[in-house]
Amino acid sequence: MSRITELLATMTLEEKIGQLVMVSLGAETIVTGPRAAEEPTVEDVRSGRVGSVLNLVGRDRIHALQRVAVEESRLKIPLLFGLDVVHGYFTNAPVPLGETAAFRPDLWEKTARLAAEEACDDGIHLTFAPMLDCARDPRWGRIVEGPGEDPTVGRAFAAAKVRGFQGADPASPWSLAATAKHFAAYGACTAGRDYASVEISERTLHEVYLPAFEAAVKAGCLAIMPAFVDIAGRPMSGDHGFLTDLVRGRWGFEGIYVSDYDAVGELVAHGVAADMVEAAAIALKAGMDLDMESRAYPDGLKPALERGLISIDLIDETVARVLRVKERLGLFEAPFGRGDPARPAASTRAERRAVVREAAAASAVLLTNRGRVLPLAPEGGPIALIGPFVDDTAQMIGPWSGLGDQDEIVTLTAGFAAAFPGREVRVAEGCAADHAEDDAGAACDAMLIAEAEALATTCDVVVLALGEPSELSGEAASRARPGLTGRQAELAARILALGKPCVVVMTCGRPLIETELLKKADATLVVWYPGSEGGRAVADLVAGAVSPSGSLPVSWPLDVGQIPVFFGERPSGRPFVLGEHFTTQYLDVPNTPLFPFGHGLSYADFGLEAPRPSSPAFRAGEGVVVTTRVTNRGARAGATTVFLFSRDVVASTARPLLELKRFETIELAAGETRDLAFTLTAADFVLLGPDLEPRLEPGRFDLSVGFSADRASLKTVSVELLAEPAVA
Ligand code: NOJ
């Protein structure tokens, strides 16, 4: 008999339900540091009423609680410890949206690996990451947590992160089980308002929001977290069609569903369950395995069984899945295996610091560089470094930063001092990052702005460190007007009025809609929340030690009224024609974003030749290779990302104007030329037919290459997908 069958045969109902319960030891453990395990939880663990824990940190505390489970509980089943290890545990890489801008799956994987090693060392088994929500609405604060607007990027990100967190073998002491979240379409919540209902077409769901999750399943992710939201009245936490029929049935998912915080209980608030008992029954029947922190499973499953709403077989099946994941993680053999000092992690601290520094540099996006004001010369007059983001450690690492060791964070002030040994760097706060509530605060800002102005007049160039405070980015951080906060806009206007060369370094977790400023500043470098080594990485870019190479993973709107604005729109029957009234357009702002998806400048100067197909016509089985020649015409080395888009010109349902098929980031020395070849196979031409089933439709495809999704600058070639010869 297998261990799981044997266990199930001896477990009481309470012990079975206990394996489906995950409790939090309080988010404050993360903020204020480790604290002792709380007594009630210890008792719950001892009696088998709790099988998983989140938010407990610190190896000693985790091991102490694990010891209660494996030594003092009747069945000695190990606990599963989970935490949001999103972009680092101690050492932080840039936030995920920022990291996506690097367009480097190798880096995405590496930063997940180093986070896994640090978290495992502390005894964590499961991370609630990667977040794979496609997001096309920067009003939604959680756009910061995911890979941006495009499903192809989402797929690549999913696979890289699952590989990075889980490693080759989930039972290794350095593997962290990954949770693909939030399944699905959370990013499409109404008007960007967090937790609000989702209303999208089934086609968009399948074509845009689901692919990243399917990729995570294919990569072997051990867990999935259903989203808080409902899609057209179907709350994800209780939907059998999505969780079981689609993901387990069609995709072959073999891991566990971990609910989002309180989400099972919230089925009552959604209005699909009358009480916690019904909520528990609905979720269990849908396929939800772990109830995170709602009282629905612990309080509701037993009465649900008594009421005949669920069967004991269903409970057993669910418990078996949870135990199987514990088994796959090697917890029965080595409950304390993680954080074993006798088995050191593969990387050293210095290596981890080097990786996050590289990631921060590769993530920054140079939006503008008028008159090539950047990079700043190594020698010269003083540099004014001004703004509320110059020296605030928390603002460097942003939301969901794990334990993000504050003492180890390099701020801009420190980074600039190191990067410019030949120039004086004069620093001023400029104003507070948030809005002053009272007169004293306003007076303080006025004084800080005046001081900054005076300081700027003594310098040759100003670097303005502006942005969005990290408290306004992430969960429950929707903003109707995502832009600079407090009096930063006024500070910027006053500094710009001095007429000095002015570079904006923007710290943010989403596109900030500050069109005026972005048009006026001489250069703008978006650095997101760049992580533990952010100050050094950003200073390297400003000083030119490294050339910027990041590309926007999301279109940057010119005006809030354009939202959602994204490149994968379907064509209109009345495409926009300048000066023609009855074509698709706004009367007050352009249709196009301020910066398109993929935009990002460099100190190098890249050119791209028209793509050449291996054959102008091909059959699906043969595929087609598209080659383009990239040249660095500049005097400096640099890296850039080349995108390959396709457009299915005539199909049974209208296809998007552009569909991203491939991207590749390459580094070229000054003057270097290289051919990039993209191989497209039948799968790249598959579309979902009117019945949403995959199919191939022969005909013309326009294949375009470019450095962004700006249609005017793409280079295009048409190819023909031939019909298969009829079988005789
Ligand atoms: C709520 C968030 O939606 C989710 O992303 C996170 O993993 C859980 N809380 C646990 O912290």
XYZ file of C-alpha atoms and ligand atoms in Angstrom:
739
model
C 0.000 0.000 0.000
C 1.299 3.460 -0.783
C 2.015 5.875 2.031
C -0.938 8.030 0.980
C -3.450 5.171 0.855
C -2.207 3.991 4.220
C -2.509 7.443 5.731
C -5.998 7.973 4.345
C -7.082 4.690 5.875
C -6.015 5.839 9.333
C -6.966 9.520 9.235
C -9.980 10.850 11.118
C -12.282 13.295 9.327
C -10.750 16.148 11.364
C -7.268 15.130 10.334
C -8.311 14.920 6.695
C -9.856 18.382 6.792
C -6.749 19.648 8.590
C -4.627 18.765 5.560
C -6.802 21.108 3.490
C -6.320 24.052 5.846
C -3.621 26.690 5.453
C -3.343 29.333 8.177
C -1.403 32.568 8.351
C 0.820 33.435 11.213
C 0.285 37.075 10.334
C 1.737 39.248 7.637
C 3.419 41.275 10.375
C 5.958 38.468 10.708
C 7.336 39.676 7.413
C 7.376 43.317 8.284
C 8.690 43.150 11.800
C 10.806 40.063 11.450
C 10.456 36.559 12.811
C 8.505 35.962 15.975
C 7.591 32.916 17.966
C 4.946 30.590 16.631
C 1.625 31.417 18.222
C 0.180 28.987 20.742
C -3.216 28.285 19.135
C -1.475 27.356 15.908
C 0.889 25.042 17.736
C -2.083 23.267 19.260
C -3.840 23.111 15.877
C -0.744 21.551 14.374
C -0.376 19.072 17.199
C -3.966 17.938 16.831
C -3.776 17.746 13.031
C -6.216 20.600 12.378
C -3.714 22.525 10.248
C -1.639 21.076 7.415
C -0.047 24.181 5.909
C 1.139 27.564 7.135
C 1.862 30.845 5.419
C 3.784 33.909 6.460
C 5.932 32.273 9.143
C 9.558 33.179 8.534
C 12.842 32.342 10.181
C 14.432 28.909 10.056
C 14.241 28.300 13.820
C 10.570 29.137 14.039
C 9.707 27.097 10.990
C 11.662 24.130 12.254
C 10.131 24.427 15.724
C 6.629 24.248 14.284
C 7.622 21.457 11.902
C 8.945 19.513 14.862
C 5.513 19.723 16.500
C 3.967 18.294 13.299
C 6.389 15.447 12.734
C 7.060 14.523 16.345
C 4.000 15.406 18.369
C 1.033 14.979 16.027
C -0.610 11.552 15.797
C 0.154 10.940 12.128
C 3.402 12.890 11.935
C 2.528 14.462 8.581
C 4.907 17.338 7.825
C 3.611 20.871 7.398
C 3.912 22.778 4.140
C 5.250 26.329 4.610
C 4.294 28.947 2.015
C 5.195 32.585 1.484
C 5.033 35.262 -1.194
C 8.581 35.010 -2.496
C 7.934 37.124 -5.555
C 11.104 38.910 -6.623
C 13.414 37.933 -3.833
C 13.607 36.788 -0.254
C 16.531 38.740 1.223
C 18.113 39.814 -2.049
C 15.642 41.551 -4.332
C 15.628 41.576 -8.103
C 13.494 44.258 -9.788
C 9.731 43.833 -9.467
C 8.338 41.381 -12.053
C 6.993 43.992 -14.483
C 10.430 45.617 -14.439
C 12.231 42.344 -14.881
C 10.000 41.514 -17.815
C 11.390 44.611 -19.551
C 14.743 42.834 -19.804
C 13.130 40.303 -22.184
C 15.660 37.766 -20.928
C 14.201 34.390 -19.933
C 17.670 33.364 -18.720
C 17.620 36.226 -16.200
C 14.000 35.575 -15.215
C 15.018 32.035 -14.372
C 18.182 33.047 -12.511
C 16.462 35.551 -10.231
C 13.800 32.972 -9.347
C 16.545 30.448 -8.593
C 18.351 32.750 -6.216
C 15.120 33.676 -4.443
C 14.363 29.960 -4.098
C 17.756 29.266 -2.585
C 17.392 32.003 0.012
C 13.812 31.074 0.913
C 14.590 27.345 1.071
C 17.491 28.101 3.339
C 14.982 29.600 5.746
C 12.693 26.565 5.551
C 10.039 27.762 3.049
C 8.604 25.108 0.696
C 6.143 26.937 -1.506
C 6.069 30.386 -3.055
C 2.932 32.174 -4.203
C 4.594 33.124 -7.471
C 4.912 33.560 -10.384
C 2.072 35.981 -10.891
C 1.054 35.516 -14.515
C -1.827 37.915 -14.919
C -1.760 39.612 -18.267
C -2.479 43.289 -17.549
C -3.459 46.014 -19.976
C -4.678 48.523 -17.457
C -2.127 50.536 -15.463
C -4.860 51.722 -13.135
C -4.621 48.240 -11.634
C -1.840 48.351 -9.015
C -1.074 44.673 -9.436
C 0.230 45.218 -12.954
C 3.583 45.544 -11.130
C 3.540 41.876 -10.145
C 3.266 40.313 -13.582
C 4.706 40.142 -17.086
C 2.716 42.913 -18.768
C 0.292 42.942 -21.661
C 1.254 40.130 -23.982
C 0.411 36.414 -23.770
C 3.531 35.228 -25.606
C 5.723 37.082 -23.148
C 3.552 35.684 -20.344
C 4.172 32.146 -21.551
C 7.926 32.587 -21.670
C 7.917 34.265 -18.265
C 5.825 31.458 -16.762
C 8.123 28.720 -17.996
C 11.290 30.532 -16.891
C 9.961 31.292 -13.420
C 8.670 27.771 -12.797
C 12.050 26.375 -13.898
C 13.838 28.873 -11.689
C 11.794 28.326 -8.531
C 11.402 24.584 -8.793
C 14.741 23.644 -10.313
C 15.142 20.286 -12.010
C 13.862 18.246 -9.066
C 11.156 19.530 -6.715
C 12.457 17.229 -3.976
C 15.816 18.999 -3.904
C 16.322 21.018 -0.694
C 16.801 24.091 -2.889
C 13.549 23.777 -4.818
C 10.619 25.995 -4.028
C 7.259 24.795 -5.292
C 5.821 27.433 -7.640
C 2.239 28.724 -7.608
C 0.942 30.105 -10.875
C -1.426 32.894 -9.911
C -4.015 34.333 -10.098
C -5.963 31.992 -12.270
C -7.330 33.713 -14.358
C -8.061 37.077 -15.939
C -7.618 38.953 -12.646
C -5.834 41.639 -14.679
C -9.058 42.338 -16.524
C -10.966 43.466 -13.414
C -13.483 46.170 -14.264
C -11.839 49.539 -14.947
C -8.647 48.453 -13.221
C -10.326 48.396 -9.806
C -8.802 45.639 -7.711
C -11.062 42.698 -6.826
C -13.823 43.931 -9.173
C -15.697 41.526 -11.432
C -14.259 40.546 -14.814
C -16.238 40.836 -18.020
C -14.336 39.591 -21.057
C -15.108 37.384 -24.018
C -14.345 33.705 -23.911
C -12.046 34.215 -26.894
C -9.989 36.846 -25.091
C -9.850 34.642 -22.029
C -8.464 31.760 -24.078
C -6.190 33.764 -26.327
C -4.840 36.344 -23.914
C -5.321 35.417 -20.270
C -4.988 31.618 -20.159
C -1.833 30.863 -22.195
C 0.638 31.815 -19.450
C -1.111 29.454 -17.041
C -1.062 26.631 -19.530
C 2.671 27.234 -19.970
C 3.171 27.067 -16.191
C 1.316 23.750 -16.070
C 3.413 22.401 -18.944
C 6.535 23.475 -17.034
C 5.314 21.384 -14.089
C 4.227 24.025 -11.566
C 3.084 22.298 -8.396
C 0.377 24.776 -7.428
C -2.116 27.227 -8.873
C -3.913 29.993 -7.003
C -7.374 30.831 -8.357
C -8.055 34.555 -8.588
C -10.273 36.495 -6.201
C -12.501 37.574 -9.066
C -15.385 36.131 -11.037
C -15.549 36.014 -14.806
C -19.039 36.849 -15.961
C -20.529 35.608 -12.712
C -18.303 32.567 -12.247
C -16.041 33.147 -9.216
C -12.775 31.418 -9.984
C -12.444 29.926 -6.494
C -15.541 27.841 -7.013
C -15.562 26.995 -10.691
C -15.397 23.328 -11.622
C -15.366 24.097 -15.333
C -12.158 26.100 -15.094
C -10.308 24.399 -12.246
C -11.105 20.780 -12.961
C -12.434 20.316 -16.495
C -10.040 22.704 -18.204
C -6.881 22.733 -16.139
C -6.818 19.231 -14.695
C -8.757 17.575 -17.496
C -7.452 19.230 -20.643
C -4.097 20.564 -19.509
C -3.160 17.660 -17.233
C -2.406 19.689 -14.090
C -1.354 17.367 -11.270
C -0.560 19.835 -8.497
C -2.790 21.544 -5.962
C -5.024 24.580 -5.943
C -4.227 26.960 -3.107
C -7.010 29.451 -2.552
C -6.219 33.114 -2.348
C -6.469 34.674 1.103
C -10.018 34.167 2.394
C -11.262 33.539 -1.139
C -13.257 30.395 -0.342
C -15.252 32.236 2.311
C -15.725 35.127 -0.096
C -17.909 32.926 -2.294
C -20.647 34.109 0.063
C -19.946 37.769 -0.745
C -19.867 36.897 -4.451
C -23.409 35.701 -4.025
C -23.018 32.083 -5.127
C -23.072 30.502 -1.657
C -25.580 31.122 1.115
C -23.138 30.418 3.931
C -19.669 29.079 4.730
C -20.905 25.504 4.502
C -22.085 26.002 0.929
C -18.938 27.959 0.123
C -16.778 25.090 1.350
C -18.805 22.569 -0.640
C -18.690 24.610 -3.845
C -14.945 25.143 -3.608
C -14.183 21.518 -2.813
C -16.378 20.315 -5.663
C -14.699 22.781 -8.004
C -11.330 21.238 -7.167
C -9.882 23.665 -4.598
C -7.389 21.843 -2.410
C -6.160 24.293 0.229
C -8.310 26.886 1.938
C -6.023 29.792 2.780
C -7.267 31.534 5.886
C -11.022 31.506 5.401
C -12.869 29.478 7.986
C -14.838 27.727 5.256
C -12.997 24.387 5.150
C -12.279 23.997 8.871
C -15.809 25.010 9.873
C -17.811 24.095 6.810
C -16.615 20.785 5.357
C -17.947 18.581 8.143
C -21.473 20.075 8.079
C -21.324 20.005 4.258
C -20.680 16.270 4.471
C -23.528 15.842 6.954
C -25.854 17.819 4.692
C -24.922 15.565 1.801
C -23.431 18.435 -0.219
C -20.130 16.590 -0.654
C -18.932 13.010 -0.296
C -16.138 11.550 1.795
C -14.607 10.243 -1.430
C -14.201 13.808 -2.651
C -12.501 14.787 0.594
C -10.186 11.785 0.308
C -9.314 12.612 -3.283
C -8.475 16.177 -2.308
C -6.402 15.152 0.720
C -4.526 12.672 -1.468
C -3.544 15.478 -3.855
C -2.190 17.577 -1.000
C -0.235 14.651 0.438
C 1.124 13.835 -3.004
C 2.564 17.341 -3.320
C 4.140 17.017 0.139
C 5.578 13.725 -1.045
C 6.886 15.191 -4.296
C 8.626 17.900 -2.299
C 10.355 15.207 -0.273
C 8.835 16.442 2.990
C 8.152 13.009 4.450
C 11.794 11.988 4.048
C 13.323 15.346 4.937
C 10.881 17.610 6.797
C 13.822 19.791 7.852
C 15.681 19.257 4.592
C 15.324 22.833 3.558
C 17.797 25.139 5.144
C 20.152 22.284 5.852
C 23.517 23.950 6.582
C 25.256 20.730 5.634
C 24.021 21.137 2.060
C 24.957 24.646 0.991
C 23.067 26.394 -1.807
C 24.667 26.572 -5.208
C 25.136 30.345 -5.179
C 27.059 32.656 -2.899
C 25.786 35.976 -1.625
C 28.168 37.828 -3.953
C 26.821 35.902 -6.936
C 23.253 36.693 -5.973
C 24.092 40.379 -5.655
C 25.696 40.280 -9.108
C 22.603 38.677 -10.658
C 20.154 41.227 -9.218
C 22.459 44.061 -10.264
C 22.530 42.723 -13.808
C 18.750 42.276 -13.731
C 18.194 45.836 -12.510
C 20.401 47.256 -15.251
C 18.781 45.108 -17.937
C 15.275 46.097 -16.775
C 15.597 49.869 -16.984
C 13.926 51.416 -20.012
C 15.300 54.576 -21.567
C 12.140 56.280 -22.815
C 13.725 59.441 -24.192
C 17.216 60.830 -24.632
C 16.927 64.167 -26.425
C 20.183 65.625 -27.593
C 21.762 62.493 -26.190
C 22.072 64.076 -22.777
C 22.762 60.587 -21.402
C 25.154 59.158 -20.492
C 26.568 61.886 -18.275
C 30.278 62.482 -18.666
C 32.511 60.970 -15.961
C 34.212 64.331 -15.390
C 32.644 67.767 -15.130
C 30.753 70.108 -12.849
C 28.484 68.980 -10.044
C 25.428 66.777 -10.617
C 22.246 67.625 -8.703
C 20.473 64.466 -7.583
C 17.024 65.580 -6.493
C 13.795 63.923 -5.461
C 12.026 61.836 -2.860
C 13.420 58.609 -4.335
C 17.115 59.416 -3.988
C 17.751 57.749 -0.684
C 14.772 55.699 0.461
C 15.596 52.003 0.736
C 11.985 50.735 0.799
C 11.315 52.529 -2.469
C 14.166 50.681 -4.147
C 12.685 47.222 -3.648
C 8.965 47.946 -4.027
C 6.013 45.753 -3.085
C 6.129 42.001 -2.352
C 9.803 42.124 -1.475
C 9.871 39.235 1.012
C 12.208 40.030 3.884
C 14.075 42.498 1.641
C 16.968 43.225 3.941
C 16.860 47.015 4.385
C 20.491 47.279 5.503
C 21.689 45.798 2.260
C 19.881 48.037 -0.197
C 21.931 50.365 -2.354
C 20.101 53.646 -2.949
C 20.620 56.096 -5.796
C 22.673 58.394 -3.576
C 25.156 55.635 -2.789
C 25.170 54.378 -6.367
C 25.842 57.818 -7.874
C 28.650 58.568 -5.448
C 30.372 55.352 -6.531
C 29.696 55.767 -10.264
C 30.912 59.375 -10.486
C 34.225 59.537 -8.609
C 35.225 62.425 -10.852
C 32.177 64.618 -10.190
C 30.535 66.007 -7.140
C 26.986 64.712 -6.568
C 24.818 67.158 -4.594
C 21.698 65.640 -3.124
C 18.324 67.126 -2.131
C 15.012 65.479 -1.239
C 12.967 67.992 -3.247
C 9.601 67.122 -1.662
C 7.848 64.231 0.039
C 6.758 61.342 -2.189
C 3.205 61.402 -0.916
C 0.727 64.174 -0.523
C 1.120 66.408 2.541
C -2.127 66.150 4.508
C -1.671 69.251 6.642
C -0.290 72.781 6.498
C 2.962 71.793 8.176
C 3.560 69.155 5.508
C 2.763 71.594 2.721
C 5.127 74.184 4.201
C 7.815 71.531 4.465
C 7.372 70.599 0.791
C 7.541 74.265 -0.204
C 10.797 74.617 1.678
C 12.230 71.423 0.179
C 11.320 72.535 -3.330
C 12.999 75.918 -2.796
C 16.113 74.206 -1.433
C 16.215 71.843 -4.396
C 15.877 74.733 -6.825
C 18.733 76.559 -5.160
C 20.885 73.443 -5.237
C 20.087 72.809 -8.905
C 21.255 76.279 -9.891
C 24.730 75.402 -8.570
C 25.001 72.279 -10.732
C 25.603 71.482 -14.411
C 22.910 68.878 -14.774
C 19.947 67.687 -12.746
C 18.886 64.106 -12.189
C 15.333 64.103 -10.872
C 14.426 60.918 -9.005
C 10.641 60.870 -9.148
C 7.953 58.217 -9.069
C 5.175 56.413 -7.317
C 5.646 55.356 -3.685
C 5.663 51.580 -3.430
C 2.744 51.662 -0.986
C 0.627 52.794 -3.953
C 1.728 49.894 -6.106
C 0.636 46.261 -5.802
C -2.440 44.719 -4.220
C -5.354 46.979 -3.296
C -3.525 49.871 -4.979
C -5.715 50.814 -7.919
C -5.508 54.434 -8.995
C -7.876 56.192 -11.336
C -5.031 58.525 -12.276
C -1.707 56.748 -12.154
C 0.819 59.548 -12.012
C 3.336 61.311 -9.806
C 2.172 61.790 -6.239
C 2.388 64.676 -3.790
C 4.103 67.772 -5.155
C 6.527 65.962 -7.415
C 4.992 67.418 -10.584
C 5.446 70.917 -9.197
C 9.014 70.114 -8.187
C 9.705 68.892 -11.721
C 8.145 71.974 -13.309
C 10.217 74.303 -11.146
C 13.448 72.453 -11.895
C 12.721 72.250 -15.629
C 12.101 75.978 -15.655
C 15.745 76.533 -14.689
C 16.709 75.386 -18.175
C 19.462 73.017 -17.028
C 19.851 69.643 -18.736
C 17.400 67.464 -16.822
C 17.221 63.677 -16.622
C 14.251 61.976 -14.955
C 14.867 58.662 -13.228
C 11.407 57.221 -12.689
C 10.708 54.694 -9.942
C 7.358 52.993 -10.481
C 5.399 49.792 -10.752
C 3.298 50.816 -13.743
C 3.268 53.356 -16.531
C 2.795 56.738 -14.890
C 0.777 59.044 -17.074
C 2.880 62.201 -17.016
C 2.891 63.142 -20.664
C 3.913 66.784 -20.206
C 6.927 65.902 -18.116
C 7.976 63.090 -20.439
C 7.865 65.494 -23.354
C 9.852 68.196 -21.614
C 12.578 66.317 -19.759
C 15.779 65.806 -21.735
C 15.847 62.137 -20.860
C 13.698 59.713 -18.901
C 14.928 56.401 -17.583
C 12.250 54.148 -16.078
C 13.889 51.994 -13.419
C 10.739 50.418 -11.870
C 11.474 49.275 -8.297
C 14.942 48.096 -9.219
C 15.825 45.942 -6.203
C 18.633 45.554 -3.684
C 21.357 46.648 -6.100
C 19.182 49.271 -7.762
C 21.274 52.311 -6.880
C 24.413 50.851 -8.387
C 22.646 49.517 -11.487
C 20.900 52.814 -12.228
C 24.073 54.840 -11.674
C 25.932 52.506 -14.067
C 23.354 53.347 -16.737
C 23.407 57.087 -16.120
C 27.207 57.096 -16.145
C 27.322 54.944 -19.271
C 29.185 52.003 -17.761
C 26.245 49.946 -19.044
C 24.005 50.821 -21.990
C 20.232 50.732 -21.358
C 18.588 47.737 -23.022
C 15.134 47.336 -21.446
C 11.987 47.449 -23.577
C 8.496 48.277 -22.344
C 6.489 45.127 -21.529
C 3.338 47.224 -21.647
C 2.140 50.140 -23.785
C 2.626 53.458 -22.011
C -0.601 55.488 -22.320
C -0.565 59.131 -23.234
C -3.815 59.759 -21.402
C -5.918 57.841 -18.875
C -8.826 58.013 -21.287
C -7.014 55.692 -23.734
C -6.947 52.809 -21.271
C -6.888 49.991 -22.199
C -4.362 50.680 -24.928
C -2.370 47.659 -26.170
C -0.825 46.495 -29.420
C -2.876 43.324 -29.868
C -6.061 45.122 -30.857
C -8.207 43.689 -33.637
C -8.673 45.775 -36.766
C -11.610 48.140 -37.054
C -13.869 48.112 -40.097
C -13.030 51.797 -40.205
C -9.311 52.005 -39.543
C -8.035 55.400 -38.463
C -7.241 57.781 -41.318
C -5.933 61.212 -40.400
C -8.452 63.877 -41.299
C -11.267 61.435 -42.016
C -13.967 61.887 -39.477
C -15.798 58.574 -39.597
C -12.806 56.440 -38.751
C -11.903 54.989 -35.378
C -10.371 57.753 -33.287
C -10.697 60.090 -30.326
C -11.410 63.709 -31.080
C -9.176 64.906 -28.265
C -6.182 62.552 -28.022
C -4.392 60.241 -30.465
C -5.186 56.516 -30.597
C -1.605 55.478 -30.076
C 0.116 55.310 -26.693
C 2.856 57.739 -25.786
C 5.333 54.839 -26.058
C 4.479 51.518 -27.667
C 5.067 48.072 -26.246
C 8.733 47.202 -26.797
C 9.952 50.785 -26.847
C 13.321 51.421 -25.234
C 16.379 53.383 -26.360
C 20.048 52.524 -26.099
C 23.416 54.278 -26.233
C 24.140 52.037 -29.208
C 22.335 52.655 -32.513
C 20.587 49.609 -33.905
C 19.226 49.018 -37.372
C 17.180 46.156 -38.716
C 16.757 44.838 -42.264
C 13.541 43.563 -43.777
C 12.860 39.954 -42.821
C 13.643 37.167 -45.311
C 11.560 33.997 -45.212
C 13.120 30.615 -46.017
C 10.328 30.229 -48.541
C 7.472 32.506 -49.625
C 5.011 29.625 -49.349
C 5.119 26.631 -47.031
C 3.052 23.826 -45.634
C 2.294 23.644 -41.934
C 4.485 20.595 -41.431
C 7.489 22.407 -42.918
C 7.244 25.649 -40.984
C 9.179 28.698 -42.067
C 12.396 30.355 -40.937
C 12.454 34.149 -40.923
C 15.833 35.842 -40.878
C 16.592 39.462 -40.189
C 19.894 41.271 -40.065
C 20.605 43.467 -37.045
C 23.395 46.014 -37.061
C 24.818 48.178 -34.351
C 25.686 51.313 -36.305
C 26.754 53.142 -33.180
C 30.100 53.671 -31.531
C 29.232 51.709 -28.377
C 28.311 48.131 -27.590
C 24.754 47.497 -26.471
C 21.898 45.041 -26.300
C 18.486 45.275 -27.868
C 15.372 43.151 -28.185
C 14.062 42.201 -31.609
C 10.384 41.297 -31.841
C 8.756 39.132 -34.493
C 5.052 39.745 -35.011
C 2.564 38.024 -37.260
C -0.714 39.114 -38.719
C -3.179 36.602 -40.057
C -4.611 38.725 -42.844
C -7.865 36.908 -43.592
C -9.320 34.365 -41.171
C -12.643 32.963 -40.056
C -12.627 35.411 -37.132
C -10.803 38.723 -37.262
C -7.282 38.363 -35.883
C -5.321 41.052 -33.982
C -3.367 43.613 -35.989
C -0.202 42.170 -34.469
C 0.467 38.939 -32.620
C 3.862 38.551 -30.975
C 5.476 35.275 -31.996
C 9.092 35.573 -30.877
C 11.461 37.948 -29.137
C 15.185 37.793 -28.704
C 17.615 40.046 -26.919
C 21.028 40.264 -28.508
C 24.198 42.079 -27.653
C 26.243 43.642 -30.437
C 29.639 45.316 -30.320
C 30.030 48.702 -32.037
C 29.753 48.148 -35.779
C 28.757 44.496 -35.422
C 26.129 42.857 -37.638
C 24.341 39.616 -36.915
C 21.611 37.572 -38.553
C 18.784 36.516 -36.285
C 16.763 33.525 -37.424
C 13.331 32.780 -36.011
C 11.854 29.357 -36.701
C 8.075 29.295 -36.879
C 6.251 25.980 -36.786
C 2.645 25.005 -37.421
C 1.788 25.848 -33.795
C 2.626 29.509 -34.483
C -0.106 29.721 -37.108
C -2.824 27.956 -35.146
C -5.839 30.057 -34.267
C -8.974 29.347 -32.319
C -11.857 28.901 -34.705
C -15.373 30.243 -34.187
C -15.951 27.279 -31.824
C -12.747 28.212 -29.919
C -11.129 24.953 -30.998
C -7.577 25.199 -32.407
C -7.221 24.991 -36.167
C -5.005 25.987 -39.069
C -6.364 28.207 -41.802
C -4.238 28.481 -44.928
C -3.628 31.893 -46.425
C -1.446 34.968 -46.154
C 0.435 35.925 -43.014
C 2.353 39.179 -42.700
C 5.502 38.648 -40.643
C 7.089 41.786 -39.215
C 10.241 42.495 -37.290
C 10.953 45.549 -35.208
C 12.308 46.997 -31.990
C 8.796 47.738 -30.743
C 5.144 47.253 -31.672
C 5.021 50.639 -33.408
C 3.426 49.530 -36.685
C 4.891 52.400 -38.679
C 8.444 51.265 -38.023
C 8.037 47.520 -38.589
C 9.619 45.735 -41.552
C 7.247 43.232 -43.069
C 7.228 40.302 -45.462
C 4.221 38.246 -46.514
C 4.241 34.465 -46.588
C 1.625 31.971 -47.643
C 0.540 29.026 -45.537
C -0.507 26.434 -48.124
C -3.439 24.105 -47.752
C -2.461 20.505 -47.085
C -2.877 18.375 -50.197
C -6.088 16.367 -50.058
C -5.534 12.789 -48.944
C -6.373 10.467 -51.851
C -3.447 37.899 -1.383
C -2.847 38.045 -2.748
O -3.863 38.247 -3.696
C -2.001 36.862 -3.186
O -1.321 37.214 -4.358
C -1.054 36.429 -2.102
O -0.305 35.332 -2.539
C -1.844 36.100 -0.856
N -2.581 37.273 -0.418
C -0.956 35.588 0.285
O -0.172 36.613 0.768
